[in-house]
């Protein structure tokens, strides 16, 4: 009898183990990034397409007292990126050396638990998120994803090449409303 109770307790504990969720393949939203050490802030709209390994970011960049507006297109399969000054429309093309980094719960992720962003004690004032983290071949990561839909909320990454990167996502919608955001302007091809 004691063995049966012990077996049921062990089975119950394993049944409650967190299950890695699968994030949406394509989505759009808003992004906030800050690095106080570099006096760097970025507010942006992001279009993310992991199926085609591409990202487009339309940003307001604040460095110290300077404000600039840029569009960035990262086409990882082609290993090329574009940075377009939104005011002057000047375009610079560059090689992408880093592989596409997926904003999803990696296969080797470790669950750090779950928490409410906002409040769990006021109806509608919070969202339950799952917290995951671990190591990749290039660095260490952690992040939060909604428990329903596996929508990214935060993404933290640190490596020797990138340093520390922290992104917060909000106003996320599934799908890409305008696939042309991934096509560089004609002045980029001259």
XYZ file of N, CA, C and O in Angstrom:
760
model
N 0.825 -1.203 0.000
C 0.000 0.000 0.000
C 0.865 1.260 0.000
O 0.579 2.198 -0.727
N 1.924 1.245 0.853
C 2.811 2.403 0.901
C 3.496 2.617 -0.446
O 3.702 3.750 -0.874
N 3.834 1.514 -1.095
C 4.474 1.593 -2.403
C 3.526 2.209 -3.435
O 3.926 3.031 -4.264
N 2.255 1.862 -3.368
C 1.247 2.413 -4.270
C 1.096 3.918 -4.049
O 1.048 4.705 -5.007
N 1.038 4.357 -2.796
C 0.904 5.783 -2.477
C 2.132 6.543 -2.973
O 2.021 7.614 -3.566
N 3.319 5.963 -2.741
C 4.548 6.594 -3.203
C 4.559 6.710 -4.727
O 4.898 7.753 -5.289
N 4.158 5.668 -5.421
C 4.116 5.674 -6.882
C 3.142 6.733 -7.388
O 3.426 7.449 -8.361
N 1.986 6.870 -6.748
C 1.007 7.891 -7.142
C 1.548 9.295 -6.905
O 1.332 10.203 -7.722
N 2.266 9.498 -5.806
C 2.846 10.819 -5.522
C 3.898 11.184 -6.563
O 3.944 12.313 -7.052
N 4.752 10.222 -6.897
C 5.783 10.465 -7.915
C 5.128 10.741 -9.262
O 5.509 11.676 -9.977
N 4.137 9.966 -9.626
C 3.436 10.173 -10.895
C 2.758 11.539 -10.912
O 2.780 12.244 -11.919
N 2.167 11.942 -9.806
C 1.524 13.253 -9.719
C 2.516 14.385 -9.866
O 2.251 15.387 -10.523
N 3.708 14.218 -9.272
C 4.738 15.251 -9.381
C 5.205 15.386 -10.825
O 5.373 16.487 -11.337
N 5.424 14.267 -11.504
C 5.860 14.336 -12.902
C 4.751 14.836 -13.811
O 5.018 15.473 -14.819
N 3.513 14.594 -13.489
C 2.396 15.066 -14.303
C 2.301 16.583 -14.270
O 1.777 17.191 -15.186
N 2.841 17.218 -13.218
C 2.780 18.665 -13.093
C 4.001 19.363 -13.690
O 4.109 20.573 -13.640
N 4.928 18.600 -14.218
C 6.122 19.206 -14.809
C 5.722 20.107 -15.969
O 4.874 19.743 -16.780
N 6.317 21.301 -16.053
C 5.980 22.219 -17.136
C 6.315 21.617 -18.492
O 7.300 20.900 -18.641
N 5.500 21.931 -19.460
C 5.693 21.445 -20.817
C 6.100 22.632 -21.684
O 5.446 23.676 -21.662
N 7.166 22.468 -22.438
C 7.650 23.507 -23.342
C 6.559 23.834 -24.352
O 5.992 22.952 -24.974
N 6.271 25.116 -24.506
C 5.253 25.528 -25.467
C 5.900 25.893 -26.797
O 7.110 26.088 -26.882
N 5.096 25.983 -27.833
C 5.573 26.340 -29.170
C 5.049 27.746 -29.497
O 3.840 27.973 -29.533
N 5.977 28.658 -29.740
C 5.627 30.048 -30.027
C 5.078 30.202 -31.441
O 5.401 29.401 -32.318
N 4.306 31.250 -31.677
C 3.827 31.520 -33.035
C 5.003 31.712 -33.996
O 6.028 32.288 -33.631
N 4.851 31.254 -35.218
C 5.921 31.342 -36.227
C 6.063 32.764 -36.752
O 7.174 33.236 -36.985
N 4.957 33.456 -36.925
C 4.988 34.821 -37.469
C 4.099 35.714 -36.622
O 2.967 35.357 -36.324
N 4.636 36.867 -36.248
C 3.869 37.805 -35.431
C 4.448 39.212 -35.573
O 5.553 39.396 -36.057
N 3.654 40.178 -35.145
C 4.074 41.577 -35.117
C 3.746 42.141 -33.749
O 2.860 41.635 -33.060
N 4.453 43.169 -33.375
C 4.179 43.792 -32.090
C 5.071 44.991 -31.886
O 5.707 45.493 -32.816
N 5.095 45.425 -30.653
C 5.958 46.538 -30.283
C 7.061 46.005 -29.391
O 6.887 44.996 -28.711
N 8.171 46.697 -29.409
C 9.376 46.255 -28.735
C 9.969 47.420 -27.956
O 9.977 48.554 -28.445
N 10.440 47.131 -26.752
C 11.190 48.115 -25.977
C 12.492 47.473 -25.534
O 12.493 46.351 -25.027
N 13.589 48.173 -25.760
C 14.910 47.714 -25.335
C 15.603 48.878 -24.640
O 15.498 50.020 -25.079
N 16.312 48.588 -23.558
C 17.054 49.633 -22.850
C 18.386 49.068 -22.365
O 18.470 47.906 -21.984
N 19.418 49.922 -22.430
C 20.731 49.594 -21.884
C 21.240 50.854 -21.192
O 21.845 51.715 -21.832
N 20.989 50.985 -19.884
C 21.389 52.211 -19.176
C 22.895 52.464 -19.223
O 23.331 53.604 -19.268
N 23.711 51.406 -19.245
C 25.161 51.585 -19.277
C 25.596 52.312 -20.543
O 26.535 53.103 -20.522
N 24.902 52.060 -21.653
C 25.239 52.707 -22.923
C 24.359 53.925 -23.198
O 24.449 54.520 -24.262
N 23.468 54.251 -22.244
C 22.485 55.328 -22.435
C 21.716 55.107 -23.732
O 21.590 55.981 -24.574
N 21.186 53.895 -23.872
C 20.556 53.449 -25.115
C 19.135 52.981 -24.822
O 18.912 52.204 -23.903
N 18.180 53.504 -25.586
C 16.792 53.052 -25.511
C 16.279 52.887 -26.927
O 16.644 53.651 -27.821
N 15.417 51.915 -27.103
C 14.827 51.705 -28.426
C 13.363 51.357 -28.247
O 13.014 50.460 -27.500
N 12.521 52.102 -28.955
C 11.103 51.792 -29.080
C 10.898 51.413 -30.533
O 11.363 52.125 -31.422
N 10.209 50.311 -30.789
C 10.121 49.869 -32.177
C 8.858 49.060 -32.434
O 8.208 48.583 -31.509
N 8.558 48.928 -33.718
C 7.575 47.956 -34.198
C 8.397 46.820 -34.778
O 9.385 47.064 -35.466
N 8.009 45.594 -34.482
C 8.764 44.445 -34.961
C 7.844 43.515 -35.737
O 6.692 43.289 -35.344
N 8.344 43.034 -36.856
C 7.683 41.979 -37.633
C 8.650 40.801 -37.613
O 9.814 40.940 -38.022
N 8.173 39.668 -37.133
C 9.039 38.510 -36.889
C 8.489 37.306 -37.636
O 7.315 36.961 -37.490
N 9.336 36.687 -38.450
C 8.933 35.543 -39.272
C 10.000 34.457 -39.144
O 10.992 34.454 -39.871
N 9.814 33.540 -38.197
C 10.832 32.505 -37.986
C 10.810 31.462 -39.096
O 11.834 30.844 -39.367
N 9.678 31.271 -39.755
C 9.608 30.312 -40.850
C 10.548 30.659 -41.988
O 11.138 29.781 -42.614
N 10.720 31.958 -42.252
C 11.611 32.423 -43.311
C 12.882 33.070 -42.758
O 13.640 33.678 -43.515
N 13.076 32.980 -41.449
C 14.255 33.515 -40.766
C 14.518 34.975 -41.125
O 15.583 35.348 -41.613
N 13.514 35.816 -40.864
C 13.651 37.238 -41.173
C 12.923 38.076 -40.124
O 11.940 37.647 -39.524
N 13.456 39.279 -39.923
C 12.897 40.219 -38.960
C 12.974 41.613 -39.553
O 13.963 41.959 -40.208
N 11.949 42.414 -39.331
C 11.955 43.824 -39.732
C 11.627 44.649 -38.487
O 10.696 44.328 -37.747
N 12.414 45.700 -38.264
C 12.233 46.550 -37.087
C 12.182 47.997 -37.546
O 13.067 48.462 -38.265
N 11.130 48.713 -37.158
C 11.001 50.134 -37.417
C 11.111 50.822 -36.064
O 10.256 50.637 -35.211
N 12.184 51.593 -35.877
C 12.525 52.027 -34.528
C 12.748 53.518 -34.377
O 13.072 54.216 -35.324
N 12.561 53.944 -33.135
C 13.020 55.249 -32.681
C 14.159 54.946 -31.725
O 13.981 54.278 -30.716
N 15.342 55.406 -32.072
C 16.541 55.123 -31.305
C 16.940 56.365 -30.530
O 17.056 57.446 -31.102
N 17.122 56.227 -29.229
C 17.514 57.349 -28.387
C 18.872 57.008 -27.770
O 18.989 56.035 -27.029
N 19.889 57.794 -28.125
C 21.218 57.642 -27.535
C 21.588 58.982 -26.930
O 21.819 59.946 -27.660
N 21.615 59.034 -25.608
C 21.856 60.308 -24.930
C 20.728 61.268 -25.245
O 19.563 60.984 -24.985
N 21.060 62.386 -25.874
C 20.061 63.399 -26.233
C 19.651 63.311 -27.704
O 18.845 64.116 -28.168
N 20.209 62.365 -28.439
C 19.960 62.251 -29.879
C 18.842 61.260 -30.164
O 18.812 60.171 -29.588
N 17.924 61.643 -31.048
C 16.847 60.762 -31.500
C 16.989 60.529 -32.992
O 17.109 61.479 -33.752
N 16.961 59.270 -33.378
C 17.010 58.902 -34.787
C 15.919 57.880 -35.065
O 15.479 57.165 -34.154
N 15.500 57.803 -36.324
C 14.459 56.871 -36.731
C 15.013 55.993 -37.854
O 15.524 56.519 -38.851
N 14.932 54.688 -37.663
C 15.497 53.743 -38.621
C 14.522 52.617 -38.921
O 13.653 52.305 -38.107
N 14.734 52.009 -40.068
C 14.111 50.733 -40.410
C 15.257 49.757 -40.590
O 16.259 50.089 -41.238
N 15.131 48.580 -40.014
C 16.146 47.544 -40.174
C 15.474 46.286 -40.693
O 14.401 45.916 -40.224
N 16.118 45.653 -41.665
C 15.618 44.403 -42.238
C 16.742 43.383 -42.121
O 17.870 43.636 -42.567
N 16.439 42.254 -41.506
C 17.419 41.187 -41.317
C 16.929 39.949 -42.066
O 15.920 39.354 -41.684
N 17.623 39.604 -43.152
C 17.264 38.446 -43.973
C 18.341 37.377 -43.764
O 19.350 37.343 -44.470
N 18.123 36.526 -42.778
C 19.168 35.592 -42.367
C 19.456 34.501 -43.390
O 20.606 34.076 -43.510
N 18.466 34.050 -44.117
C 18.746 33.021 -45.131
C 19.657 33.555 -46.219
O 20.481 32.837 -46.767
N 19.508 34.838 -46.541
C 20.368 35.473 -47.539
C 21.646 36.020 -46.905
O 22.520 36.524 -47.596
N 21.714 36.008 -45.569
C 22.845 36.513 -44.783
C 23.142 37.983 -45.070
O 24.293 38.397 -45.168
N 22.068 38.761 -45.186
C 22.217 40.189 -45.468
C 21.219 40.987 -44.627
O 20.131 40.508 -44.318
N 21.651 42.199 -44.254
C 20.792 43.100 -43.513
C 20.825 44.487 -44.123
O 21.748 44.833 -44.876
N 19.809 45.285 -43.816
C 19.705 46.647 -44.332
C 19.324 47.567 -43.183
O 18.479 47.220 -42.355
N 19.946 48.753 -43.147
C 19.570 49.774 -42.173
C 19.259 51.036 -42.961
O 20.115 51.551 -43.689
N 18.019 51.500 -42.835
C 17.544 52.646 -43.607
C 17.225 53.784 -42.641
O 16.430 53.605 -41.707
N 17.828 54.945 -42.859
C 17.508 56.124 -42.074
C 16.130 56.596 -42.533
O 15.941 56.927 -43.702
N 15.169 56.611 -41.633
C 13.791 56.934 -42.011
C 13.623 58.384 -42.438
O 12.691 58.697 -43.186
N 14.504 59.272 -42.008
C 14.401 60.680 -42.405
C 15.048 60.937 -43.760
O 14.472 61.589 -44.617
N 16.280 60.446 -43.941
C 17.028 60.737 -45.168
C 16.832 59.669 -46.238
O 17.189 59.897 -47.390
N 16.316 58.504 -45.866
C 16.132 57.328 -46.717
C 17.472 56.738 -47.182
O 17.512 55.912 -48.074
N 18.572 57.183 -46.559
C 19.883 56.606 -46.858
C 19.906 55.170 -46.347
O 19.461 54.882 -45.235
N 20.442 54.266 -47.175
C 20.436 52.843 -46.861
C 21.854 52.305 -46.787
O 22.686 52.629 -47.632
N 22.101 51.495 -45.777
C 23.370 50.769 -45.726
C 23.059 49.278 -45.679
O 22.177 48.833 -44.958
N 23.801 48.546 -46.489
C 23.641 47.099 -46.585
C 24.822 46.466 -45.860
O 25.945 46.956 -45.957
N 24.576 45.375 -45.123
C 25.658 44.730 -44.383
C 25.464 43.220 -44.363
O 24.366 42.717 -44.563
N 26.570 42.517 -44.145
C 26.537 41.061 -44.033
C 26.060 40.669 -42.639
O 26.463 41.282 -41.649
N 25.207 39.664 -42.572
C 24.781 39.112 -41.284
C 25.693 37.940 -40.946
O 25.737 36.953 -41.675
N 26.404 38.068 -39.860
C 27.315 37.004 -39.442
C 26.690 36.098 -38.387
O 27.045 34.938 -38.278
N 25.809 36.638 -37.595
C 25.144 35.845 -36.556
C 23.995 35.050 -37.174
O 23.253 35.582 -37.999
N 23.821 33.806 -36.777
C 22.661 33.052 -37.270
C 21.355 33.624 -36.708
O 21.364 34.356 -35.718
N 20.261 33.301 -37.347
C 18.936 33.746 -36.912
C 18.697 33.247 -35.490
O 18.891 32.080 -35.189
N 18.302 34.153 -34.607
C 18.006 33.777 -33.224
C 16.499 33.758 -33.040
O 15.840 34.780 -33.140
N 16.004 32.590 -32.796
C 14.558 32.417 -32.651
C 14.080 32.953 -31.305
O 14.730 32.718 -30.291
N 12.958 33.639 -31.334
C 12.331 34.134 -30.106
C 11.279 33.099 -29.727
O 10.098 33.229 -30.036
N 11.761 32.042 -29.115
C 10.910 30.924 -28.733
C 11.567 30.183 -27.581
O 12.722 30.441 -27.252
N 10.830 29.295 -26.980
C 11.379 28.473 -25.904
C 12.253 27.406 -26.551
O 11.750 26.545 -27.272
N 13.582 27.448 -26.334
C 14.459 26.449 -26.953
C 14.164 25.029 -26.460
O 13.595 24.831 -25.384
N 14.561 24.065 -27.261
C 14.314 22.660 -26.926
C 14.953 22.257 -25.609
O 14.417 21.433 -24.884
N 16.101 22.834 -25.278
C 16.803 22.455 -24.050
C 16.448 23.341 -22.861
O 17.155 23.349 -21.859
N 15.369 24.105 -22.962
C 15.017 25.081 -21.925
C 14.712 24.414 -20.589
O 14.191 23.306 -20.527
N 15.021 25.150 -19.528
C 14.692 24.748 -18.167
C 13.579 25.665 -17.679
O 13.681 26.887 -17.819
N 12.551 25.094 -17.108
C 11.465 25.908 -16.559
C 11.917 26.547 -15.253
O 12.447 25.875 -14.374
N 11.691 27.866 -15.151
C 11.960 28.584 -13.911
C 10.658 28.880 -13.169
O 10.655 29.613 -12.203
N 9.554 28.337 -13.671
C 8.275 28.513 -12.991
C 7.321 29.376 -13.783
O 7.491 29.606 -14.971
N 6.313 29.857 -13.086
C 5.327 30.744 -13.711
C 5.027 31.879 -12.770
O 5.287 31.805 -11.565
N 4.494 32.967 -13.336
C 4.192 34.162 -12.544
C 3.142 34.974 -13.276
O 2.915 34.786 -14.472
N 2.523 35.871 -12.549
C 1.589 36.804 -13.162
C 2.306 38.107 -13.454
O 2.979 38.661 -12.589
N 2.184 38.595 -14.680
C 2.609 39.948 -15.015
C 1.395 40.807 -14.715
O 0.312 40.573 -15.251
N 1.549 41.777 -13.846
C 0.407 42.547 -13.358
C -0.060 41.949 -12.053
O 0.748 41.644 -11.186
N -1.363 41.726 -11.936
C -1.933 41.217 -10.689
C -2.819 40.008 -10.941
O -3.593 39.986 -11.894
N -2.708 39.041 -10.067
C -3.608 37.889 -10.135
C -4.817 38.090 -9.230
O -5.781 37.335 -9.297
N -4.778 39.124 -8.397
C -5.870 39.326 -7.448
C -6.966 40.258 -7.962
O -8.004 40.397 -7.335
N -6.721 40.894 -9.110
C -7.724 41.764 -9.724
C -8.074 41.160 -11.080
O -7.202 40.990 -11.932
N -9.328 40.859 -11.272
C -9.766 40.220 -12.514
C -9.387 41.061 -13.733
O -9.676 42.255 -13.793
N -8.706 40.416 -14.701
C -8.325 41.085 -15.935
C -7.098 41.976 -15.813
O -6.736 42.646 -16.776
N -6.454 42.013 -14.652
C -5.314 42.917 -14.446
C -3.966 42.208 -14.553
O -2.951 42.749 -14.151
N -3.956 41.006 -15.096
C -2.688 40.302 -15.213
C -2.761 39.199 -16.240
O -3.834 38.825 -16.710
N -1.584 38.713 -16.595
C -1.491 37.589 -17.528
C -0.494 36.593 -16.951
O 0.567 36.979 -16.453
N -0.852 35.322 -16.988
C 0.011 34.271 -16.484
C 1.086 33.974 -17.528
O 0.785 33.760 -18.707
N 2.355 33.991 -17.096
C 3.466 33.699 -17.992
C 4.291 32.544 -17.448
O 4.315 32.293 -16.241
N 4.948 31.845 -18.361
C 5.896 30.801 -18.007
C 7.294 31.359 -18.219
O 7.553 32.041 -19.214
N 8.192 31.068 -17.294
C 9.553 31.586 -17.339
C 10.492 30.430 -17.681
O 10.460 29.384 -17.036
N 11.294 30.617 -18.725
C 12.206 29.581 -19.200
C 13.601 30.170 -19.357
O 13.758 31.365 -19.574
N 14.616 29.324 -19.300
C 15.979 29.794 -19.498
C 16.932 28.648 -19.739
O 16.548 27.474 -19.693
N 18.180 29.007 -19.996
C 19.196 27.995 -20.212
C 20.357 28.515 -21.020
O 20.605 29.714 -21.092
N 21.065 27.588 -21.645
C 22.264 27.886 -22.423
C 22.048 27.487 -23.885
O 21.337 26.531 -24.165
N 22.682 28.226 -24.781
C 22.775 27.821 -26.184
C 24.260 27.699 -26.512
O 25.109 28.002 -25.663
N 24.565 27.309 -27.727
C 25.969 27.212 -28.112
C 26.639 28.581 -28.152
O 27.852 28.698 -28.107
N 25.856 29.670 -28.217
C 26.421 31.015 -28.322
C 26.250 31.868 -27.077
O 26.835 32.937 -26.985
N 25.406 31.447 -26.123
C 25.209 32.290 -24.953
C 24.128 31.772 -24.025
O 23.620 30.667 -24.175
N 23.766 32.596 -23.074
C 22.778 32.261 -22.051
C 21.512 33.072 -22.299
O 21.591 34.224 -22.724
N 20.348 32.508 -22.025
C 19.090 33.193 -22.278
C 18.096 32.940 -21.143
O 18.216 31.991 -20.376
N 17.117 33.813 -21.071
C 15.929 33.587 -20.254
C 14.817 34.402 -20.895
O 15.069 35.346 -21.646
N 13.592 34.025 -20.604
C 12.475 34.758 -21.180
C 11.167 34.331 -20.578
O 11.104 33.356 -19.818
N 10.134 35.076 -20.911
C 8.789 34.745 -20.454
C 7.867 34.676 -21.664
O 8.013 35.448 -22.619
N 6.950 33.722 -21.605
C 5.958 33.512 -22.650
C 4.609 33.327 -21.985
O 4.521 32.746 -20.897
N 3.548 33.814 -22.633
C 2.217 33.658 -22.054
C 1.885 32.171 -21.932
O 2.289 31.365 -22.769
N 1.151 31.822 -20.887
C 0.793 30.410 -20.695
C -0.245 29.974 -21.725
O -0.331 28.795 -22.043
N -1.017 30.903 -22.260
C -1.964 30.605 -23.330
C -1.407 31.216 -24.616
O -1.164 32.421 -24.676
N -1.128 30.401 -25.601
C -0.659 30.884 -26.891
C 0.844 30.979 -27.039
O 1.339 31.191 -28.141
N 1.582 30.898 -25.941
C 3.056 30.933 -25.968
C 3.578 32.193 -26.666
O 4.555 32.162 -27.414
N 2.928 33.327 -26.432
C 3.327 34.603 -27.028
C 4.489 35.171 -26.210
O 4.426 35.205 -24.979
N 5.574 35.612 -26.869
C 6.712 36.142 -26.115
C 6.358 37.439 -25.386
O 5.650 38.288 -25.931
N 6.862 37.576 -24.163
C 6.668 38.780 -23.361
C 8.021 39.460 -23.123
O 8.155 40.665 -23.309
N 9.024 38.676 -22.707
C 10.378 39.195 -22.550
C 11.366 38.211 -23.156
O 11.093 37.007 -23.246
N 12.514 38.742 -23.550
C 13.585 37.919 -24.097
C 14.901 38.520 -23.625
O 15.175 39.692 -23.883
N 15.676 37.733 -22.901
C 16.979 38.170 -22.398
C 18.043 37.247 -22.952
O 17.858 36.032 -22.960
N 19.151 37.836 -23.385
C 20.202 37.035 -23.990
C 21.541 37.691 -23.695
O 21.668 38.915 -23.762
N 22.536 36.888 -23.370
C 23.885 37.421 -23.140
C 24.900 36.480 -23.772
O 24.784 35.260 -23.654
N 25.840 37.087 -24.508
C 26.927 36.319 -25.107
C 28.152 37.219 -25.203
O 28.054 38.439 -25.031
N 29.281 36.611 -25.509
C 30.516 37.381 -25.642
C 30.437 38.353 -26.815
O 31.005 39.444 -26.766
N 29.712 37.992 -27.879
C 29.649 38.868 -29.064
C 28.588 39.952 -28.955
O 28.783 41.050 -29.455
N 27.467 39.670 -28.299
C 26.385 40.663 -28.243
C 26.347 41.454 -26.945
O 25.741 42.512 -26.898
N 26.930 40.927 -25.887
C 26.722 41.527 -24.576
C 25.325 41.169 -24.103
O 24.751 40.162 -24.529
N 24.751 41.996 -23.231
C 23.422 41.721 -22.686
C 22.358 42.411 -23.527
O 22.445 43.601 -23.803
N 21.345 41.647 -23.928
C 20.219 42.178 -24.693
C 18.943 41.856 -23.928
O 18.719 40.708 -23.545
N 18.124 42.862 -23.672
C 16.821 42.648 -23.028
C 15.745 43.279 -23.890
O 15.807 44.468 -24.196
N 14.777 42.473 -24.298
C 13.643 42.962 -25.073
C 12.364 42.687 -24.301
O 12.193 41.619 -23.724
N 11.444 43.656 -24.345
C 10.092 43.483 -23.837
C 9.144 43.661 -25.016
O 9.267 44.630 -25.775
N 8.207 42.719 -25.179
C 7.247 42.767 -26.288
C 5.861 43.089 -25.742
O 5.477 42.623 -24.673
N 5.095 43.871 -26.516
C 3.710 44.147 -26.155
C 2.920 44.433 -27.417
O 3.488 44.616 -28.489
N 1.610 44.457 -27.301
C 0.692 44.654 -28.434
C 0.963 43.646 -29.555
O 0.926 43.981 -30.746
N 1.252 42.406 -29.197
C 1.580 41.371 -30.172
C 0.311 40.873 -30.861
O -0.701 40.614 -30.215
N 0.387 40.769 -32.206
C -0.690 40.172 -33.000
C -0.076 39.070 -33.856
O 1.078 39.175 -34.276
N -0.840 38.028 -34.092
C -0.329 36.910 -34.874
C -0.401 37.201 -36.361
O -1.328 37.872 -36.830
N 0.592 36.714 -37.096
C 0.654 36.914 -38.534
C 1.408 38.181 -38.903
O 1.793 38.971 -38.045
N 1.641 38.351 -40.195
C 2.326 39.526 -40.738
C 1.319 40.290 -41.592
O 0.836 39.772 -42.594
N 0.988 41.522 -41.175
C -0.035 42.292 -41.892
C 0.461 42.787 -43.254
O -0.333 42.925 -44.176
N 1.753 43.069 -43.375
C 2.308 43.557 -44.637
C 3.638 42.861 -44.905
O 4.679 43.289 -44.391
N 3.642 41.813 -45.726
C 4.895 41.098 -45.992
C 5.946 41.945 -46.706
O 7.115 41.588 -46.734
N 5.558 43.097 -47.241
C 6.513 43.980 -47.905
C 7.517 44.606 -46.931
O 8.520 45.171 -47.378
N 7.273 44.518 -45.615
C 8.233 45.076 -44.656
C 9.582 44.369 -44.753
O 10.597 44.911 -44.313
N 9.608 43.182 -45.351
C 10.852 42.422 -45.485
C 11.563 42.687 -46.817
O 12.604 42.099 -47.079
N 11.005 43.564 -47.650
C 11.615 43.894 -48.946
C 12.331 45.231 -48.798
O 11.715 46.249 -48.469
N 13.661 45.243 -49.047
C 14.395 46.507 -48.917
C 13.961 47.513 -49.984
O 13.607 47.122 -51.089
N 13.995 48.805 -49.644
C 13.662 49.828 -50.643
C 14.628 49.776 -51.831
O 15.757 49.292 -51.704
N 14.205 50.286 -52.965
C 15.012 50.210 -54.189
C 16.374 50.901 -54.022
O 17.344 50.446 -54.605
N 16.454 51.981 -53.229
C 17.740 52.670 -53.059
C 18.778 51.784 -52.364
O 19.974 52.059 -52.429
N 18.363 50.703 -51.737
C 19.309 49.796 -51.078
C 20.026 48.894 -52.070
O 21.052 48.303 -51.748
N 19.493 48.773 -53.263
C 20.076 47.876 -54.248
C 20.963 48.593 -55.261
O 21.377 48.002 -56.253
N 21.214 49.869 -55.028
C 22.059 50.608 -55.984
C 23.484 50.674 -55.517
O 23.826 50.429 -54.411
